[in-house]
Amino acid sequence: METVVSGIRSTGNLHLGNYFGAIRNFIKMQHEHRCFFFIADLHALTTHPKADQFRQSVRNVLVEYLAAGLDPEVSTLYIQSDVPEISELYLLMNMVAYVGELERCTSFKEKIRKHPDNINAGLLTYPVLMAADIIIHKATKVPVGKDQEQHLEMARNFANRFNHLYEKDVFPEPYAYNFGNQLVKVPGLDGSGKMGKSEGEGNAIFLADSPEVIRKKVMRAVTDSGPTEPGQTKPESISNLFQLMNLVSSADTIAFFEERWNACDIRYGDMKKQLAEDMILFTHPLRERIADIQKDDDLLNRVIRQGAEKARESASKTLHEVRTVIGLNR
Ligand code: TYM
């Protein structure tokens, strides 16, 4: 049995990228391993959300986790800020993280480019907090999408450096994990890049989107004027549509449109209609469960309370060990 940790920032609703990149893998693991899944609310503070909206986002993500099939009786499901041990470990790990390596981190450089007016220290040390999230439970497997690979490499570096500095094997090495071995990058609908909540409007399909919204978003997806030679390589926008189809459509449907592409008589309108219907079918049970769970305050409060208790039990053990190794326990 291994220890598994994964999390999602509470910056908005969950989309298909989150589902296929992280949640689906986690759900498959929860019955075989010691699993922790949390809502990274502290990480979401880098963008300075208003308190009411912030509280609501945390709740939404919790509802959607549960709707997606995370079982709080089997896994430990908690909110990051309910476990103060993580914040203390983050402070301690900041002592072994070098500013140079944090500045070189791709996600930090991207944030500087996108939000030059808000380059706060929380953004710079984001990977340290993420490492603390993982190593606080001594996790070895971390189900995440491809975009988190570098953060995992940094977490390994910090963990190893700590062990080396104090000459004790406190932390095992955590690795990004996917069931199919390859980490996943779910594309967005705007023709380039990944599906993400901070990308443009209409780029992401959210688990809670209504059928009408899904149809509208998919029909607006970027395409081109079509192939001109049989078997030609697909441009990114078209290959993205096929990748999305691979996630939600049947093998027959995919084969049909692949054939049409190869024969140069593909009708993108038909393909998008089919993709939208398959996405609607796929998200339908999730949408129904979201609506049910949303109303169940007792359940949500119980999950939050129990999750915090279980997570703190595990976290405090590690933190005690860390404090002893450092010489903080008198
Ligand atoms: P976040 O909130 O951006 O995304 C949550 C998870 O969803 C995955 N993901 C994707 N996977 C494939 N294709 C996509 N288009 C796509 N978009 C998002 C992400 O890879 C991630 O697994 N830093 C993390 C949150 C975090 C965390 C952690 C994760 C904080 N501490 C500890 C694991 C362990 C983040 O911002 O993910």
Short mmCIF file of C-alpha atoms and ligand atoms in Angstrom, two decimals:
data_model
loop_
_atom_site.label_atom_id
_atom_site.label_comp_id
_atom_site.label_asym_id
_atom_site.label_seq_id
_atom_site.Cartn_x
_atom_site.Cartn_y
_atom_site.Cartn_z
CA MET A 1 0.00 0.00 0.00
CA GLU A 2 1.33 3.42 -0.96
CA THR A 3 0.39 6.86 0.22
CA VAL A 4 -1.31 9.03 -2.38
CA VAL A 5 -1.92 12.78 -2.17
CA SER A 6 -3.63 15.03 -4.67
CA GLY A 7 -5.32 18.39 -4.64
CA ILE A 8 -7.03 21.10 -6.62
CA ARG A 9 -6.92 24.85 -6.19
CA SER A 10 -10.27 26.31 -5.22
CA THR A 11 -10.27 28.97 -7.90
CA GLY A 12 -13.50 27.95 -9.61
CA ASN A 13 -15.53 24.96 -10.69
CA LEU A 14 -13.96 21.71 -11.84
CA HIS A 15 -13.54 21.10 -15.57
CA LEU A 16 -12.89 18.03 -17.69
CA GLY A 17 -9.12 18.71 -17.51
CA ASN A 18 -9.20 18.39 -13.72
CA TYR A 19 -11.35 15.30 -14.00
CA PHE A 20 -9.23 13.37 -16.49
CA GLY A 21 -5.89 14.77 -15.28
CA ALA A 22 -6.28 14.17 -11.58
CA ILE A 23 -9.62 13.05 -10.16
CA ARG A 24 -10.26 9.97 -12.30
CA ASN A 25 -6.88 8.53 -11.39
CA PHE A 26 -7.37 9.26 -7.75
CA ILE A 27 -10.77 7.59 -7.67
CA LYS A 28 -9.29 4.44 -9.13
CA MET A 29 -6.68 4.37 -6.39
CA GLN A 30 -8.77 5.11 -3.35
CA HIS A 31 -9.66 1.51 -2.53
CA GLU A 32 -6.12 0.16 -2.72
CA HIS A 33 -3.99 2.85 -1.17
CA ARG A 34 -3.83 5.28 1.71
CA CYS A 35 -5.35 8.27 -0.05
CA PHE A 36 -5.56 11.97 0.78
CA PHE A 37 -7.38 14.43 -1.42
CA PHE A 38 -7.65 18.09 -0.51
CA ILE A 39 -8.83 21.50 -1.63
CA ALA A 40 -5.87 23.84 -1.98
CA ASP A 41 -7.54 26.97 -0.65
CA LEU A 42 -4.30 28.60 0.53
CA HIS A 43 -2.86 28.26 -2.96
CA ALA A 44 -5.94 30.05 -4.29
CA LEU A 45 -5.14 33.15 -2.19
CA THR A 46 -2.40 34.27 -4.59
CA THR A 47 -5.10 35.91 -6.74
CA HIS A 48 -6.70 37.79 -3.79
CA PRO A 49 -10.31 36.55 -4.04
CA LYS A 50 -13.07 38.28 -2.02
CA ALA A 51 -13.98 36.38 1.17
CA ASP A 52 -17.53 35.41 0.17
CA GLN A 53 -16.57 34.23 -3.27
CA PHE A 54 -13.59 32.37 -1.79
CA ARG A 55 -15.76 30.50 0.73
CA GLN A 56 -18.21 29.61 -2.04
CA SER A 57 -15.49 28.25 -4.33
CA VAL A 58 -14.16 25.94 -1.61
CA ARG A 59 -17.66 24.59 -1.08
CA ASN A 60 -18.25 24.13 -4.80
CA VAL A 61 -15.05 22.15 -5.25
CA LEU A 62 -15.94 19.96 -2.29
CA VAL A 63 -19.39 19.26 -3.76
CA GLU A 64 -17.88 18.41 -7.12
CA TYR A 65 -15.22 16.13 -5.64
CA LEU A 66 -17.92 14.14 -3.89
CA ALA A 67 -20.09 14.09 -7.01
CA ALA A 68 -17.15 12.80 -9.05
CA GLY A 69 -16.90 9.75 -6.80
CA LEU A 70 -14.44 10.54 -4.05
CA ASP A 71 -15.56 8.51 -1.08
CA PRO A 72 -14.89 10.33 2.21
CA GLU A 73 -15.28 7.07 4.13
CA VAL A 74 -12.41 5.53 2.18
CA SER A 75 -10.17 8.50 1.36
CA THR A 76 -9.31 11.44 3.57
CA LEU A 77 -10.94 14.47 2.01
CA TYR A 78 -10.07 17.82 3.58
CA ILE A 79 -9.47 21.53 3.15
CA GLN A 80 -5.81 22.53 3.16
CA SER A 81 -6.22 25.46 5.60
CA ASP A 82 -7.92 23.15 8.14
CA VAL A 83 -4.55 21.46 8.61
CA PRO A 84 -2.18 24.09 10.10
CA GLU A 85 0.63 21.51 10.17
CA ILE A 86 0.93 22.01 6.39
CA SER A 87 1.58 25.72 6.82
CA GLU A 88 4.24 25.06 9.43
CA LEU A 89 5.97 22.51 7.23
CA TYR A 90 5.79 25.02 4.36
CA LEU A 91 7.66 27.55 6.50
CA LEU A 92 10.30 24.98 7.42
CA MET A 93 10.71 23.79 3.82
CA ASN A 94 11.20 27.39 2.67
CA MET A 95 14.60 27.17 4.41
CA VAL A 96 15.76 24.49 1.96
CA ALA A 97 14.22 25.99 -1.19
CA TYR A 98 16.48 28.35 -3.14
CA VAL A 99 15.14 31.55 -4.66
CA GLY A 100 16.99 30.82 -7.93
CA GLU A 101 15.21 27.52 -8.53
CA LEU A 102 11.85 29.02 -7.60
CA GLU A 103 12.39 31.87 -10.05
CA ARG A 104 13.21 29.39 -12.82
CA CYS A 105 9.95 27.47 -12.33
CA THR A 106 7.86 27.55 -15.53
CA SER A 107 4.54 28.23 -13.80
CA PHE A 108 6.07 31.21 -11.94
CA LYS A 109 7.46 32.66 -15.17
CA GLU A 110 4.06 32.22 -16.79
CA LYS A 111 2.37 34.05 -13.90
CA ILE A 112 4.82 36.94 -14.24
CA ARG A 113 3.96 37.18 -17.92
CA LYS A 114 0.20 37.04 -17.37
CA HIS A 115 -0.08 39.12 -14.18
CA PRO A 116 2.90 41.48 -13.98
CA ASP A 117 0.97 43.62 -11.48
CA ASN A 118 0.70 40.87 -8.84
CA ILE A 119 3.97 38.99 -8.49
CA ASN A 120 3.68 38.20 -4.80
CA ALA A 121 5.98 36.01 -2.71
CA GLY A 122 3.19 33.46 -2.37
CA LEU A 123 3.46 32.83 -6.11
CA LEU A 124 7.22 32.41 -5.89
CA THR A 125 6.98 29.89 -3.06
CA TYR A 126 3.92 28.13 -4.49
CA PRO A 127 5.95 24.96 -5.22
CA VAL A 128 7.17 24.87 -1.61
CA LEU A 129 3.61 24.87 -0.27
CA MET A 130 2.74 22.21 -2.82
CA ALA A 131 5.70 20.10 -1.66
CA ALA A 132 4.55 20.51 1.95
CA ASP A 133 1.05 19.32 0.94
CA ILE A 134 2.55 16.13 -0.42
CA ILE A 135 5.34 15.26 1.97
CA ILE A 136 3.31 16.05 5.10
CA HIS A 137 1.72 12.59 4.56
CA LYS A 138 4.96 11.06 3.19
CA ALA A 139 3.21 10.41 -0.13
CA THR A 140 4.95 8.58 -2.96
CA LYS A 141 2.28 8.87 -5.65
CA VAL A 142 0.62 12.09 -6.76
CA PRO A 143 -2.14 11.80 -9.40
CA VAL A 144 -1.88 15.03 -11.41
CA GLY A 145 -1.97 16.28 -14.98
CA LYS A 146 1.10 16.94 -17.10
CA ASP A 147 1.22 20.62 -16.10
CA GLN A 148 2.24 19.65 -12.55
CA GLU A 149 5.25 17.54 -13.51
CA GLN A 150 7.82 20.24 -12.76
CA HIS A 151 6.24 20.95 -9.37
CA LEU A 152 6.68 17.29 -8.50
CA GLU A 153 10.31 17.39 -9.51
CA MET A 154 10.78 20.36 -7.19
CA ALA A 155 8.99 18.53 -4.36
CA ARG A 156 11.46 15.64 -4.78
CA ASN A 157 14.37 18.06 -4.69
CA PHE A 158 13.17 19.75 -1.50
CA ALA A 159 12.43 16.42 0.19
CA ASN A 160 15.83 14.96 -0.73
CA ARG A 161 17.64 18.13 0.28
CA PHE A 162 15.96 18.08 3.68
CA ASN A 163 16.87 14.42 4.23
CA HIS A 164 20.43 15.13 3.21
CA LEU A 165 20.80 18.24 5.35
CA TYR A 166 19.57 16.52 8.50
CA GLU A 167 21.03 13.11 7.58
CA LYS A 168 17.72 11.37 8.19
CA ASP A 169 15.36 9.63 5.75
CA VAL A 170 12.28 11.56 6.79
CA PHE A 171 10.62 11.97 3.38
CA PRO A 172 10.24 9.43 0.56
CA GLU A 173 10.35 10.71 -3.04
CA PRO A 174 6.95 11.69 -4.46
CA TYR A 175 6.22 11.08 -8.15
CA ALA A 176 3.52 12.40 -10.46
CA TYR A 177 1.27 9.51 -11.28
CA ASN A 178 -1.18 8.41 -13.94
CA PHE A 179 -2.79 5.02 -14.33
CA GLY A 180 -1.95 4.84 -18.00
CA ASN A 181 1.63 5.88 -17.13
CA GLN A 182 1.67 8.96 -19.35
CA LEU A 183 0.60 12.15 -17.65
CA VAL A 184 -2.44 13.70 -19.29
CA LYS A 185 -2.90 17.11 -20.87
CA VAL A 186 -6.54 17.70 -21.78
CA PRO A 187 -6.73 20.37 -24.51
CA GLY A 188 -9.05 23.35 -24.42
CA LEU A 189 -11.64 24.31 -27.02
CA ASP A 190 -9.89 27.42 -28.27
CA GLY A 191 -7.58 25.62 -30.64
CA SER A 192 -4.36 25.71 -28.66
CA GLY A 193 -3.05 24.85 -25.22
CA LYS A 194 -4.70 23.11 -22.32
CA MET A 195 -8.15 23.25 -20.83
CA GLY A 196 -8.01 25.60 -17.86
CA LYS A 197 -10.19 27.84 -15.76
CA SER A 198 -7.93 30.84 -16.24
CA GLU A 199 -7.86 30.48 -20.03
CA GLY A 200 -10.36 32.33 -22.21
CA GLU A 201 -14.13 32.14 -21.88
CA GLY A 202 -15.48 29.00 -23.54
CA ASN A 203 -12.16 27.13 -23.41
CA ALA A 204 -13.18 24.76 -20.61
CA ILE A 205 -16.13 22.42 -20.18
CA PHE A 206 -17.09 22.40 -16.51
CA LEU A 207 -18.57 19.33 -14.84
CA ALA A 208 -21.55 21.47 -13.79
CA ASP A 209 -22.18 23.02 -17.24
CA SER A 210 -25.74 22.56 -18.54
CA PRO A 211 -26.31 20.70 -21.84
CA GLU A 212 -27.10 24.04 -23.56
CA VAL A 213 -23.84 25.58 -22.39
CA ILE A 214 -21.85 22.51 -23.46
CA ARG A 215 -23.43 22.57 -26.93
CA LYS A 216 -22.72 26.29 -27.32
CA LYS A 217 -19.08 25.99 -26.22
CA VAL A 218 -18.32 22.97 -28.39
CA MET A 219 -20.00 24.41 -31.48
CA ARG A 220 -17.82 27.51 -31.12
CA ALA A 221 -14.60 25.48 -30.93
CA VAL A 222 -11.95 26.51 -33.42
CA THR A 223 -11.62 24.41 -36.62
CA ASP A 224 -10.03 24.96 -40.03
CA SER A 225 -11.12 24.65 -43.66
CA GLY A 226 -10.58 20.87 -43.64
CA PRO A 227 -7.98 18.39 -44.91
CA THR A 228 -6.97 18.45 -48.57
CA GLU A 229 -4.83 15.31 -48.79
CA PRO A 230 -5.74 11.83 -47.53
CA GLY A 231 -4.05 10.92 -44.24
CA GLN A 232 -2.66 14.41 -43.70
CA THR A 233 -1.35 15.36 -40.20
CA LYS A 234 -3.94 17.16 -38.11
CA PRO A 235 -3.35 20.77 -37.09
CA GLU A 236 -3.50 21.42 -33.31
CA SER A 237 -7.09 22.68 -33.20
CA ILE A 238 -8.38 19.55 -34.96
CA SER A 239 -6.20 17.11 -33.10
CA ASN A 240 -7.54 18.72 -29.89
CA LEU A 241 -11.11 17.87 -30.90
CA PHE A 242 -10.08 14.28 -31.56
CA GLN A 243 -8.30 14.12 -28.20
CA LEU A 244 -11.45 15.32 -26.45
CA MET A 245 -13.47 12.75 -28.36
CA ASN A 246 -11.06 10.08 -27.17
CA LEU A 247 -12.02 10.92 -23.60
CA VAL A 248 -15.81 10.86 -23.89
CA SER A 249 -16.89 9.09 -27.11
CA SER A 250 -17.18 5.43 -28.08
CA ALA A 251 -14.50 3.67 -30.14
CA ASP A 252 -16.93 3.44 -33.10
CA THR A 253 -17.59 7.15 -33.10
CA ILE A 254 -13.89 7.97 -32.96
CA ALA A 255 -13.11 5.51 -35.76
CA PHE A 256 -15.90 6.99 -37.89
CA PHE A 257 -14.55 10.55 -37.68
CA GLU A 258 -10.94 9.39 -38.10
CA GLU A 259 -12.01 7.71 -41.34
CA ARG A 260 -13.84 10.82 -42.49
CA TRP A 261 -10.73 12.88 -41.74
CA ASN A 262 -8.46 10.50 -43.64
CA ALA A 263 -10.87 10.49 -46.61
CA CYS A 264 -10.99 14.34 -46.59
CA ASP A 265 -14.77 14.45 -46.27
CA ILE A 266 -15.08 15.27 -42.58
CA ARG A 267 -17.88 17.64 -41.57
CA TYR A 268 -16.71 19.51 -38.49
CA GLY A 269 -20.28 20.58 -37.66
CA ASP A 270 -21.32 16.91 -37.35
CA MET A 271 -18.23 16.05 -35.38
CA LYS A 272 -18.80 18.88 -32.92
CA LYS A 273 -22.47 17.97 -32.51
CA GLN A 274 -21.46 14.41 -31.67
CA LEU A 275 -18.71 15.54 -29.31
CA ALA A 276 -21.12 17.86 -27.47
CA GLU A 277 -23.73 15.08 -27.06
CA ASP A 278 -21.07 12.66 -25.77
CA MET A 279 -19.81 15.24 -23.30
CA ILE A 280 -23.36 15.85 -22.11
CA LEU A 281 -23.88 12.12 -21.65
CA PHE A 282 -20.60 11.77 -19.83
CA THR A 283 -21.22 14.66 -17.41
CA HIS A 284 -24.93 13.90 -16.89
CA PRO A 285 -24.60 11.68 -13.77
CA LEU A 286 -22.07 14.10 -12.30
CA ARG A 287 -24.41 17.02 -12.83
CA GLU A 288 -27.25 15.18 -11.10
CA ARG A 289 -25.10 14.30 -8.11
CA ILE A 290 -23.77 17.86 -7.88
CA ALA A 291 -27.35 19.15 -7.59
CA ASP A 292 -28.17 16.62 -4.82
CA ILE A 293 -25.02 17.07 -2.76
CA GLN A 294 -25.21 20.85 -2.97
CA LYS A 295 -28.35 20.76 -0.85
CA ASP A 296 -26.88 18.50 1.81
CA ASP A 297 -25.24 20.85 4.32
CA ASP A 298 -25.08 18.16 6.99
CA LEU A 299 -23.08 15.88 4.74
CA LEU A 300 -20.71 18.66 3.69
CA ASN A 301 -20.08 19.79 7.25
CA ARG A 302 -19.48 16.24 8.39
CA VAL A 303 -17.04 15.57 5.55
CA ILE A 304 -15.11 18.76 6.34
CA ARG A 305 -14.90 17.97 10.06
CA GLN A 306 -13.95 14.31 9.68
CA GLY A 307 -11.48 15.05 6.90
CA ALA A 308 -9.67 17.70 8.94
CA GLU A 309 -9.42 15.33 11.90
CA LYS A 310 -8.01 12.44 9.88
CA ALA A 311 -5.62 14.64 7.90
CA ARG A 312 -4.30 16.33 11.05
CA GLU A 313 -3.66 12.98 12.67
CA SER A 314 -1.36 11.99 9.82
CA ALA A 315 0.16 15.47 9.40
CA SER A 316 0.99 15.99 13.06
CA LYS A 317 2.98 12.75 13.16
CA THR A 318 5.21 13.91 10.31
CA LEU A 319 5.55 17.40 11.70
CA HIS A 320 6.58 16.03 15.08
CA GLU A 321 9.29 13.99 13.41
CA VAL A 322 10.44 17.01 11.37
CA ARG A 323 10.60 19.24 14.43
CA THR A 324 12.63 16.63 16.30
CA VAL A 325 15.07 16.20 13.43
CA ILE A 326 15.56 19.97 13.16
CA GLY A 327 15.93 20.38 16.93
CA LEU A 328 12.74 22.34 17.50
CA ASN A 329 11.38 19.98 20.15
CA ARG A 330 12.63 20.77 23.62
P1 TYM B 1 -5.01 22.90 -10.51
O1 TYM B 1 -6.02 23.35 -9.53
O2 TYM B 1 -4.58 23.85 -11.57
O3 TYM B 1 -5.50 21.60 -11.23
C1 TYM B 1 -5.91 20.48 -10.46
C2 TYM B 1 -5.50 19.20 -11.14
O4 TYM B 1 -6.06 19.12 -12.44
C3 TYM B 1 -5.04 18.91 -13.39
N1 TYM B 1 -5.36 19.63 -14.63
C4 TYM B 1 -5.25 19.08 -15.85
N2 TYM B 1 -4.87 17.86 -16.23
C5 TYM B 1 -4.89 17.60 -17.56
N3 TYM B 1 -5.28 18.50 -18.49
C6 TYM B 1 -5.67 19.74 -18.15
N4 TYM B 1 -6.07 20.60 -19.06
C7 TYM B 1 -5.67 20.08 -16.76
N5 TYM B 1 -5.98 21.21 -16.06
C8 TYM B 1 -5.77 20.91 -14.77
C9 TYM B 1 -3.77 19.46 -12.77
O5 TYM B 1 -2.63 18.86 -13.33
C10 TYM B 1 -3.98 19.08 -11.32
O6 TYM B 1 -3.59 17.75 -11.11
N6 TYM B 1 -0.81 23.10 -7.89
C11 TYM B 1 -1.98 22.31 -8.13
C12 TYM B 1 -2.81 22.06 -6.90
C13 TYM B 1 -2.05 21.45 -5.80
C14 TYM B 1 -1.64 20.08 -5.70
C15 TYM B 1 -0.95 19.99 -4.47
C16 TYM B 1 -1.80 18.98 -6.52
C17 TYM B 1 -1.62 22.09 -4.68
N7 TYM B 1 -0.96 21.20 -3.89
C18 TYM B 1 -0.41 18.77 -4.05
C19 TYM B 1 -1.26 17.76 -6.09
C20 TYM B 1 -0.57 17.67 -4.87
C21 TYM B 1 -2.84 23.07 -9.12
O7 TYM B 1 -2.76 24.26 -9.26
O8 TYM B 1 -3.74 22.31 -9.77
#
